[in-house]
Coordinates of C-alpha atoms and ligand atoms in Angstrom, one line a residue:
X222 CA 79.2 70.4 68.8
X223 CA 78.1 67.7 66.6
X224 CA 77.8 64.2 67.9
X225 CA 80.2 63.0 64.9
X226 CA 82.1 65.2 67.1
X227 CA 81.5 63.7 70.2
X228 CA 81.3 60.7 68.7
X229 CA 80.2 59.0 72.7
X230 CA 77.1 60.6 72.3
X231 CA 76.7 63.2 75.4
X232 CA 73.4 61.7 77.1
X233 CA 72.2 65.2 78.5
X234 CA 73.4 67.3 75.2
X235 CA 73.6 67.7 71.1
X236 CA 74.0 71.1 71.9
X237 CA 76.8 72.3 75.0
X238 CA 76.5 74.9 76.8
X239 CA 78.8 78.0 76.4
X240 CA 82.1 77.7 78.1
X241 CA 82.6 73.6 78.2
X242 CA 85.4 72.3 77.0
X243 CA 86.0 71.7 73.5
X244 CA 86.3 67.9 73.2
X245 CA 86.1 65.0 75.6
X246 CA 89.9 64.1 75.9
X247 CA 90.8 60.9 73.8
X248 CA 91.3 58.9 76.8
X249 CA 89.5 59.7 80.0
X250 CA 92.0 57.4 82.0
X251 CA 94.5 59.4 81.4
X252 CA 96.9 61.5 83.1
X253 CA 98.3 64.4 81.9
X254 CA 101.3 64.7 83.3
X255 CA 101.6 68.5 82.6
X256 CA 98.8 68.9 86.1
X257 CA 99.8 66.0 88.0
X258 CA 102.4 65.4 90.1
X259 CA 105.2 63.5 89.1
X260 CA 105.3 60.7 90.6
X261 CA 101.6 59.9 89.6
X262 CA 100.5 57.0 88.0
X263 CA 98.0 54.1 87.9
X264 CA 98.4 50.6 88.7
X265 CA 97.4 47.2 86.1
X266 CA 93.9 47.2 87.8
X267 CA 93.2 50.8 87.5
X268 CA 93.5 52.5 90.6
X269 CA 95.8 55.8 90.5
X270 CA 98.7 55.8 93.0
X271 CA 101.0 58.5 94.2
X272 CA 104.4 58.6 95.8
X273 CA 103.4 54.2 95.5
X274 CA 100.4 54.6 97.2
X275 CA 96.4 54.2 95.8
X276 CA 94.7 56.1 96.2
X277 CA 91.6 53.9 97.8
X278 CA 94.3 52.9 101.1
X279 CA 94.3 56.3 101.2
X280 CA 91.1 57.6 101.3
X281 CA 90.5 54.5 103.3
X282 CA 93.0 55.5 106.2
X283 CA 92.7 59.4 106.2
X284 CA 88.9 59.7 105.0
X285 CA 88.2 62.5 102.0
X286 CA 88.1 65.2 101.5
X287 CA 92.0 64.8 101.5
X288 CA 95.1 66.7 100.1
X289 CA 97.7 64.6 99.3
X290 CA 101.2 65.9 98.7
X291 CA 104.0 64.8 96.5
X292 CA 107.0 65.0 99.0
X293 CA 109.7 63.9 95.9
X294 CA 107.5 66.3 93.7
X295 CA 108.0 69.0 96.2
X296 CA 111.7 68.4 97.1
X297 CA 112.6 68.2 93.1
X298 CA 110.6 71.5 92.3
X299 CA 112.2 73.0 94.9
X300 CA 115.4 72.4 94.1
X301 CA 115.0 72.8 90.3
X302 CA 114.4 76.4 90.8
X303 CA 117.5 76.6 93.3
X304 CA 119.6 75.1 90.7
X305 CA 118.3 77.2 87.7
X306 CA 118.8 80.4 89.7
X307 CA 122.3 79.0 91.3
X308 CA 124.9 80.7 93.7
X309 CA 124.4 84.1 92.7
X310 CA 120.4 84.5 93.4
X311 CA 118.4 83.4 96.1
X312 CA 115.1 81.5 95.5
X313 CA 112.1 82.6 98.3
X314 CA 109.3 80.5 98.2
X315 CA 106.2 82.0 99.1
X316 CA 104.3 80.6 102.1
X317 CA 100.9 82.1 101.7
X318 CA 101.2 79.3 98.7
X319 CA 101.3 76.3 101.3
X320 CA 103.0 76.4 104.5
X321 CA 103.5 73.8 106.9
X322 CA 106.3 72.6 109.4
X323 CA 106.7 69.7 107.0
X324 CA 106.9 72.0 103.9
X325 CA 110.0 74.6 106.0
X326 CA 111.5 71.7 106.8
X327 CA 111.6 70.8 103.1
X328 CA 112.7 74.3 102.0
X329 CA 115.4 74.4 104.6
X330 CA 116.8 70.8 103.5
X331 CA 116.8 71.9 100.0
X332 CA 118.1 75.5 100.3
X333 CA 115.8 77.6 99.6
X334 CA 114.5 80.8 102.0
X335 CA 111.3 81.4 102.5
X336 CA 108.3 84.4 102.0
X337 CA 106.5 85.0 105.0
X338 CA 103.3 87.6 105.3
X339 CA 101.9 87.2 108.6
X340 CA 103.0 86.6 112.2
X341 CA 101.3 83.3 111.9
X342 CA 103.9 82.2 108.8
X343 CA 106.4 83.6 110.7
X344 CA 105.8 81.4 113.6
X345 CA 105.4 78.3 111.4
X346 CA 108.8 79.1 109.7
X347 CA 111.0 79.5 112.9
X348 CA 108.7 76.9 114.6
X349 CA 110.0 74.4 111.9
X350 CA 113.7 75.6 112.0
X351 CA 114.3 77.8 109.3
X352 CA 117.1 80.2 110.1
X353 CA 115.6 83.4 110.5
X354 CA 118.1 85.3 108.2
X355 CA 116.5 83.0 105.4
X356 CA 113.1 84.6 106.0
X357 CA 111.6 87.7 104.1
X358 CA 108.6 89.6 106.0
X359 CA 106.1 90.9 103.7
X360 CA 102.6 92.6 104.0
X361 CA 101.0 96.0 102.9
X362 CA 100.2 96.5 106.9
X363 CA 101.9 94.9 108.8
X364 CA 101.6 94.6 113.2
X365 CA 103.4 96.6 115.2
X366 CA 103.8 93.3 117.0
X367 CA 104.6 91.1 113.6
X368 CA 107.6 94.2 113.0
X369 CA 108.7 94.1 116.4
X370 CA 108.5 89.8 116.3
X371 CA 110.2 89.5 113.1
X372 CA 113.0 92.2 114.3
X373 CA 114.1 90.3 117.3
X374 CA 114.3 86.9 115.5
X375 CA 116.4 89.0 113.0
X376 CA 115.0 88.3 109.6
X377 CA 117.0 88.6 107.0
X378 CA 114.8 91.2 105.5
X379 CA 111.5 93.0 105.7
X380 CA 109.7 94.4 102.6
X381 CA 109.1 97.7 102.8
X382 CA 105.6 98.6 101.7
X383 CA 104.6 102.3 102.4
X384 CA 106.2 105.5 104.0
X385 CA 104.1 104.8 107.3
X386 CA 106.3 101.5 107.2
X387 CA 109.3 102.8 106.6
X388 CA 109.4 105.2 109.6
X389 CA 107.5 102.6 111.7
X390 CA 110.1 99.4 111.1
X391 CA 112.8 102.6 111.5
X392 CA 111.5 103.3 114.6
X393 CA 111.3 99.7 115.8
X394 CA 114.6 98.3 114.8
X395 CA 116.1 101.7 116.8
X396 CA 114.0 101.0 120.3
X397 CA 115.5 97.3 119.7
X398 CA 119.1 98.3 119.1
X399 CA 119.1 96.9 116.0
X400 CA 119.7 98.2 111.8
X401 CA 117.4 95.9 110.3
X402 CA 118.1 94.9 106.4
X403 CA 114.9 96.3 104.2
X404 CA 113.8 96.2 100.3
X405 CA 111.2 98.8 99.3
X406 CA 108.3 97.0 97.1
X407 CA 107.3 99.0 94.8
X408 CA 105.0 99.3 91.8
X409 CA 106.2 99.6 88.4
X410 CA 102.9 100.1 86.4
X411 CA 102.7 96.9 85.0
X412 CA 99.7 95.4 83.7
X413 CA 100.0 91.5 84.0
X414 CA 97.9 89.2 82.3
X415 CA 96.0 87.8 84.7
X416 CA 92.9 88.0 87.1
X417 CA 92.5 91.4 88.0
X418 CA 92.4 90.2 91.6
X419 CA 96.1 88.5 92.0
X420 CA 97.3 91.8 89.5
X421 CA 99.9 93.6 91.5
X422 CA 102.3 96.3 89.4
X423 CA 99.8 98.7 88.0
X424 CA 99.2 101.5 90.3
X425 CA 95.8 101.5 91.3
X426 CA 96.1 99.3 94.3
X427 CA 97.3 98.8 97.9
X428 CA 100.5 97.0 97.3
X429 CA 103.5 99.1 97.1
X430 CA 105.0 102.4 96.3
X431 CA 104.4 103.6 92.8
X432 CA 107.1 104.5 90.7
X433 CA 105.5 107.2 89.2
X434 CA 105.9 110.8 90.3
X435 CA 108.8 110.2 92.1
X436 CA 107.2 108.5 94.9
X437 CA 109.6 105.5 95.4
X438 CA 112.5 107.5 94.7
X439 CA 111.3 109.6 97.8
X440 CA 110.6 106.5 99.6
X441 CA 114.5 105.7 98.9
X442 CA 115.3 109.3 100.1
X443 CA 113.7 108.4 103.7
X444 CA 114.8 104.8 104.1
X445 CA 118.5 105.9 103.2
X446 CA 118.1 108.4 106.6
X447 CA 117.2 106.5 108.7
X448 CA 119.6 104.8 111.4
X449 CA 117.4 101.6 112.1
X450 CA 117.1 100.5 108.3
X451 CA 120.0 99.3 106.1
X452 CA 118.4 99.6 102.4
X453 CA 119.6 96.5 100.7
X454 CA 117.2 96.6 97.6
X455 CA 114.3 97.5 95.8
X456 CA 111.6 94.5 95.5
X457 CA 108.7 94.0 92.8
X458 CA 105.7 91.9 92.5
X459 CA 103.8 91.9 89.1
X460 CA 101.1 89.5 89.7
X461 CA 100.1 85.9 90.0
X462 CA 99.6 82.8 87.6
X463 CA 101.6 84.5 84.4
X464 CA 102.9 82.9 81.5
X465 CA 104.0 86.0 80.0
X466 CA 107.6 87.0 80.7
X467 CA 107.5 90.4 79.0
X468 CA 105.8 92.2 82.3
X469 CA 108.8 91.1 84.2
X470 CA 111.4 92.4 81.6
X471 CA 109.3 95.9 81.3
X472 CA 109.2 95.3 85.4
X473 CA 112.9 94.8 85.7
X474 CA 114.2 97.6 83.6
X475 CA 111.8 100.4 85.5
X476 CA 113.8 98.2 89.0
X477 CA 116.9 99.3 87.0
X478 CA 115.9 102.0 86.2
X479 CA 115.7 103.0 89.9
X480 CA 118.4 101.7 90.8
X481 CA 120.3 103.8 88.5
X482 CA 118.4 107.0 89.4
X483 CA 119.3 105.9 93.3
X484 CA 123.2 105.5 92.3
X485 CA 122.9 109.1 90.3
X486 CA 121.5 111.0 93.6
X487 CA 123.1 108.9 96.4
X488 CA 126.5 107.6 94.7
X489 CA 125.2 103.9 96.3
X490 CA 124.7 100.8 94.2
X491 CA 121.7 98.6 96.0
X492 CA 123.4 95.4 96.1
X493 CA 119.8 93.4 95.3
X494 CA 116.8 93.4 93.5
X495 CA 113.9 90.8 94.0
X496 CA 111.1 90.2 91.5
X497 CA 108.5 88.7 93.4
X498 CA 106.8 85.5 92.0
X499 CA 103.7 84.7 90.1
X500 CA 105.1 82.2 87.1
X501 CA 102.2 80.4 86.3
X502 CA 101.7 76.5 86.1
X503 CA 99.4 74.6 84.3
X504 CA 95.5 73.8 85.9
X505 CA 94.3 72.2 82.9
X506 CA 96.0 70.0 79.6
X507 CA 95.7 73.9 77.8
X508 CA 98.7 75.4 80.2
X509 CA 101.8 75.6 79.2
X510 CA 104.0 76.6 81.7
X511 CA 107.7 77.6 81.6
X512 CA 110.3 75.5 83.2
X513 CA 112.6 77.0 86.1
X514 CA 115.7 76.7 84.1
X515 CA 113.7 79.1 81.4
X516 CA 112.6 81.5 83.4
X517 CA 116.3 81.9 85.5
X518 CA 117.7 82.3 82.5
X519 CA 115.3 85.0 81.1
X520 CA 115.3 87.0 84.2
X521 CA 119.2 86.8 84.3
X522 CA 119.7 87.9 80.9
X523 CA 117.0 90.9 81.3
X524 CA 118.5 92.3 84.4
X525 CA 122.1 92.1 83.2
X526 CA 121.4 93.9 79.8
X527 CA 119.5 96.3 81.5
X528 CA 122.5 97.1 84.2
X529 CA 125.0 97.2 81.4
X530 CA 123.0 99.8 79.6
X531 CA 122.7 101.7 83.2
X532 CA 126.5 101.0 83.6
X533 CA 125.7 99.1 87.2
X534 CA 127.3 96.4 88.6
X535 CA 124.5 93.7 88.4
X536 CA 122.7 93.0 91.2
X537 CA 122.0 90.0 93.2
X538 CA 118.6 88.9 92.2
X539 CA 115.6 87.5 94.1
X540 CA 112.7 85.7 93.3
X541 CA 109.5 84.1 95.2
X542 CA 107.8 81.2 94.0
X543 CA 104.9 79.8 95.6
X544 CA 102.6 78.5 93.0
X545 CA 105.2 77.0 90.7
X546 CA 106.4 75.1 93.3
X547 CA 103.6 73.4 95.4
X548 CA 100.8 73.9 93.0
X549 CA 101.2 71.0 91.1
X550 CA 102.5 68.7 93.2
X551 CA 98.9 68.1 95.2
X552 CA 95.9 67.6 94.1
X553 CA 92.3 67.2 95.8
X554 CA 91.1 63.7 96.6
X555 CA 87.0 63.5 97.3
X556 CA 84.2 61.1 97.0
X557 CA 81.5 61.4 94.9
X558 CA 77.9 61.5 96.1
X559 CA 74.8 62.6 94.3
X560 CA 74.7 63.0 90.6
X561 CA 72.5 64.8 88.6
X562 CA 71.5 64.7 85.2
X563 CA 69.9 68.0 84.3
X564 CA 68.8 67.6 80.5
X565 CA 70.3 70.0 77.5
X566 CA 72.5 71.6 80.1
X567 CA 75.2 69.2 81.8
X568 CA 75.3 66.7 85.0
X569 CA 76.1 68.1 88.6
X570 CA 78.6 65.5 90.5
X571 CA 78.6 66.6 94.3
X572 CA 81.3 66.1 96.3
X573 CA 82.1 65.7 100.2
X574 CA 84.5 69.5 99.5
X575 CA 83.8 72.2 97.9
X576 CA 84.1 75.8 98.1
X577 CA 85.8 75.1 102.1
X578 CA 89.0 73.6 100.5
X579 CA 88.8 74.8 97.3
X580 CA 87.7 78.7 96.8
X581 CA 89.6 79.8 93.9
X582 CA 87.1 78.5 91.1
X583 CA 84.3 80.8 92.7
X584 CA 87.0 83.7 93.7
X585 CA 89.3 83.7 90.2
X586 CA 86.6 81.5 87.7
X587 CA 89.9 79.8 88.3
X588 CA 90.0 76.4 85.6
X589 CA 90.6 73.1 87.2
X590 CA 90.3 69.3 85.5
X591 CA 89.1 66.1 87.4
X592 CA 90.1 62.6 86.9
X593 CA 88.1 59.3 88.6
X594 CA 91.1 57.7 90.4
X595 CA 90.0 54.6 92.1
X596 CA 88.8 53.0 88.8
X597 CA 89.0 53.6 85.2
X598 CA 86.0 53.4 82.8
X599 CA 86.1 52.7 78.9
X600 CA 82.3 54.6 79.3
X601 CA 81.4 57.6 77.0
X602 CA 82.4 61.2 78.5
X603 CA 79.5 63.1 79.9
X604 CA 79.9 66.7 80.6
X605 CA 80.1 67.5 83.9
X606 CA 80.0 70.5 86.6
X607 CA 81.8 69.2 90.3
X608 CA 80.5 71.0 92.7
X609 CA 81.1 70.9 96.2
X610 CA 78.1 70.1 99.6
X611 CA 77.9 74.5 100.5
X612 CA 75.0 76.1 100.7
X613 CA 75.0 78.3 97.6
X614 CA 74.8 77.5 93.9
X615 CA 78.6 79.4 93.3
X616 CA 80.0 76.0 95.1
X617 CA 82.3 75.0 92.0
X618 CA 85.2 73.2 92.0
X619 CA 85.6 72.4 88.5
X620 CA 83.2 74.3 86.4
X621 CA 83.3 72.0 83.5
X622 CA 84.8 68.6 82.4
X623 CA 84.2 65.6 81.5
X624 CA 84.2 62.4 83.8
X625 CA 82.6 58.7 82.6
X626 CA 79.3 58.2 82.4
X627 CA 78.9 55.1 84.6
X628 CA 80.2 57.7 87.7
X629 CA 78.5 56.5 90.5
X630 CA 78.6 57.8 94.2
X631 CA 81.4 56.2 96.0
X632 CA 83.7 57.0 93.5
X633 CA 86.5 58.7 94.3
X634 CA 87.7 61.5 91.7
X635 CA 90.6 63.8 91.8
X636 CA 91.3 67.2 91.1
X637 CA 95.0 68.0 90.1
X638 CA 97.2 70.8 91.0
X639 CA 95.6 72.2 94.0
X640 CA 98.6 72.0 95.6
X641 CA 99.0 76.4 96.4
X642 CA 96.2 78.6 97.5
X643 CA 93.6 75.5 98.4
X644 CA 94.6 74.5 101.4
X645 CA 96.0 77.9 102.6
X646 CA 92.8 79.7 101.6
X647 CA 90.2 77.1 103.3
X648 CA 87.6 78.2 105.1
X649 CA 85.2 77.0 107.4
X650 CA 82.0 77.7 105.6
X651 CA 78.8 75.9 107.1
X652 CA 81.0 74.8 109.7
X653 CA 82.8 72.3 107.2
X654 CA 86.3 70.8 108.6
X655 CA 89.1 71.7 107.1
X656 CA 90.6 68.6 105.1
X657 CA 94.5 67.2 105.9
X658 CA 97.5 67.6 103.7
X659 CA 98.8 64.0 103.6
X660 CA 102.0 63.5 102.5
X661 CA 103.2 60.5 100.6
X662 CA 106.6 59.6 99.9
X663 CA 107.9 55.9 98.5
X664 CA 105.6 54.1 99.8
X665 CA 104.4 55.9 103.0
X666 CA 101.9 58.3 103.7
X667 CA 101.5 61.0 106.4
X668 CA 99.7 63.6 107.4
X669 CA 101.8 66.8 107.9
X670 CA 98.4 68.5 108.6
X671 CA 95.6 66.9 110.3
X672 CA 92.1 67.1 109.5
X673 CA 90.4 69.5 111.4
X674 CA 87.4 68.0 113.7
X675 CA 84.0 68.8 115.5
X676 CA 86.4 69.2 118.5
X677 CA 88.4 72.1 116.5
X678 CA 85.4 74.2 116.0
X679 CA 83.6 74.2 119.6
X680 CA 87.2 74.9 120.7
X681 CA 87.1 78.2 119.4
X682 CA 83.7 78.9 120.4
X683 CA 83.9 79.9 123.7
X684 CA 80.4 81.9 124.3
Ligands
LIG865 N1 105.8 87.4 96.4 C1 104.8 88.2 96.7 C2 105.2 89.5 97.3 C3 103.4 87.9 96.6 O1 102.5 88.7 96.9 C4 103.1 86.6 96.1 C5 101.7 86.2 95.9 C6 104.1 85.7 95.7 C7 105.5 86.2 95.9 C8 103.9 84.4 95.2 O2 103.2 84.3 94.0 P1 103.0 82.9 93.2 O3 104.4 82.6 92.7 O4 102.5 81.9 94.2 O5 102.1 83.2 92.2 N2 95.4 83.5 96.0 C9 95.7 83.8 94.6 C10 97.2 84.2 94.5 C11 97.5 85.4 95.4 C12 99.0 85.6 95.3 C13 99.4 86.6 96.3 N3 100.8 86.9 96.3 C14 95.4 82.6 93.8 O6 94.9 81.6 94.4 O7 95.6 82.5 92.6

């Protein structure tokens, strides 16, 4: 890049290494609404606010690292896709996205059902009062003990995810009394476009039955047998953060296609089909995500053509966002500490986080941006790498951007849409605590999740 180009002159680089960003955005102060949260914005002096708060009360009252939640973002997301999908679908969202007592509550308020995939979301979900006929039980192995838990608070349905599990929940239900409601997931041989990592439809993994060689049709063959199961659907997953809707029209006509092979052998029409989640959302200005409306619409049209051509009544569909929903309506709040200017290559910003709240950069080489919120700056645009206070040189949050050149530690930056799979995947590497959600809503902030403390960790350690 030239420094016509660049016309702020990078102080560390004429020449940038591979993989930055093209440009410097025109105006570092701003914020893109496409990866904020909607009711972002900044005030006359500067600072950013969110649901009417700034961002330095906040910091100030609940300390950073911090994720802070868009409750009116949430709520509206939420019900966007409930509308767009309407009476005659049901929208899941997916915990393992975010879950929280505050979050069901949410849900529940707003209609929607909810994903679980562990005893532990389970527990959350009914803890916060979500019926449990509105809860789906997923997981490639689950516990005897999640099974037998999610059977006597009478789930509305459990996923169905290999022939061990389907005589297993059989047997389960029976010893309980009780014909529990089942989909069978299975894999349609799809390859998404995504990481490999959150690709689920082509065969070579441990999600699912495959389609091929008549395996889930055999899976159907047992389920339909068996006195403790009432099959109610076959259920597919593609994959994570996808733009692309033609895997779910190739994955919705090999569901119909089942469905029609199922009706052929058995003379029974599966009332439902669910096609998992995964819609992608935009991390950076480059993301262009579809909006709910869209992506009901496209789904609705592909599964009715493809019934009409199989001469089936349509089914009722299902879907399970998690991403879509919560991702953007958080993002990261931290406080910068050392900087440092390595020459010809870029300059390192540390923060108080890192890897601990925020794994998927070093997991997917997942693409984030960063914004300094407490101020703005008319300085030039100097590349920059935020990394995070672990032990090991993979600590990235936001592998490259570009941030003000007068940065300084104190400052408090941001990192937008970190709203799914941040907090749920956060670890306690090197001991670090685990950062509260805070929630802000017209004014008020609280914390739906508190930070973790010293307290937390020697809890647990018992020896
Ligand atoms: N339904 C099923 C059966 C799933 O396995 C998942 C995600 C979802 C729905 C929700 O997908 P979403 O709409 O949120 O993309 N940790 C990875 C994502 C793993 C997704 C696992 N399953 C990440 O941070 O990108």
């Amino acid at each position: 890049m030239s420094r016509s180009a660049h016309p702020a002159g990078p102080r560390h680089a004429d020449v940038l290494p591979e993989g930055h960003p093209s440009a410097p955005p025109a105006d570092l102060n701003h914020l893109d609404p496409k990866v904020w949260a909607s009711t972002v914005a900044r005030t006359p002096d500067g600072v950013v606010t969110v649901g009417g708060v700034e961002v330095t009360a906040l910091a100030e009252e609940f300390g950073t690292p911090a994720y802070l939640i868009d409750e009116v973002d949430f709520r509206e997301r939420a019900r966007a896709w409930r509308t767009a999908f309407g009476a005659d679908a049901d929208v899941f969202y997916a915990g393992k996205a975010f879950l929280s007592r505050a979050v069901v509550r949410w849900l529940h308020d707003e209609g929607l059902n909810l994903d679980v995939c562990s005893g532990g979301e389970l527990t959350t979900a009914l803890s916060a009062g979500m019926p449990a006929d509105r809860i789906a039980f997923h997981g490639n192995n689950k516990s005897v003990d999640e099974i037998e838990t999610a059977i006597r608070a009478g789930v509305g349905r459990i996923v169905l995810d290999s022939f061990q599990e389907i005589v297993r929940v059989a047997h389960i239900a029976q010893s309980l009394g009780k014909r529990q409601r089942v989909q069978i997931r299975i894999t349609v041989g799809v390859e998404a476009h995504t990481h490999e990592f959150i690709a689920t439809a082509h065969e070579d993994q441990k999600f699912g039955i495959p389609l091929a060689g008549g395996q889930a049709a055999e899976a159907v063959r047992r389920a339909l047998q068996l006195d403790g199961l009432e099959l109610i659907g076959i259920h597919s997953h593609i994959g994570s953060q996808i733009f692309d809707m033609s895997g779910f029209e190739v994955a919705a006509h090999r569901v119909v296609g089942l469905l029609k092979d199922i009706r052929d052998e058995h003379g029974i029409e599966l009332p439902e089909i669910d096609l998992g989640g995964g819609l992608g959302i935009a991390y950076t200005s480059a993301d262009d995500p579809r909006e709910p409306h869209e992506i009901a619409k496209a789904l609705h049209e592909i599964v009715s053509r493809e019934c009409e051509g199989a001469r089936l009544r349509t089914p009722r569909i299902s879907v399970e966002p998690g991403r879509a929903i919560v991702g953007p309506t958080a993002f990261t709040l931290y406080e910068v500490g050392t900087i440092k200017p390595l020459d010809g290559l870029r300059t390192y910003v540390s923060v108080d986080g890192g890897m601990s709240d925020n794994i998927r950069t070093a997991l997917y080489d997942a693409e984030y941006s960063v914004a300094l919120v407490s101020r703005t700056s008319e300085a030039a645009p100097m590349l920059v790498r935020v990394v995070g206070k672990h032990c090991e040189s993979g600590d990235i949050v936001v592998k490259d951007a570009f941030l003000p050149a007068d940065l300084a530690p104190g400052d408090l930056i941001a990192v937008p849409a970190t709203g799914a799979y941040c907090r749920s995947m956060a670890s306690n590497y090197n001991h670090a605590l685990r950062p509260p959600v805070v929630a802000v809503r017209e004014g008020e902030a609280r914390v739906i999740v508190r930070r973790e403390t010293e307290e937390d960790l020697l809890r647990l350690d018992v020896g």
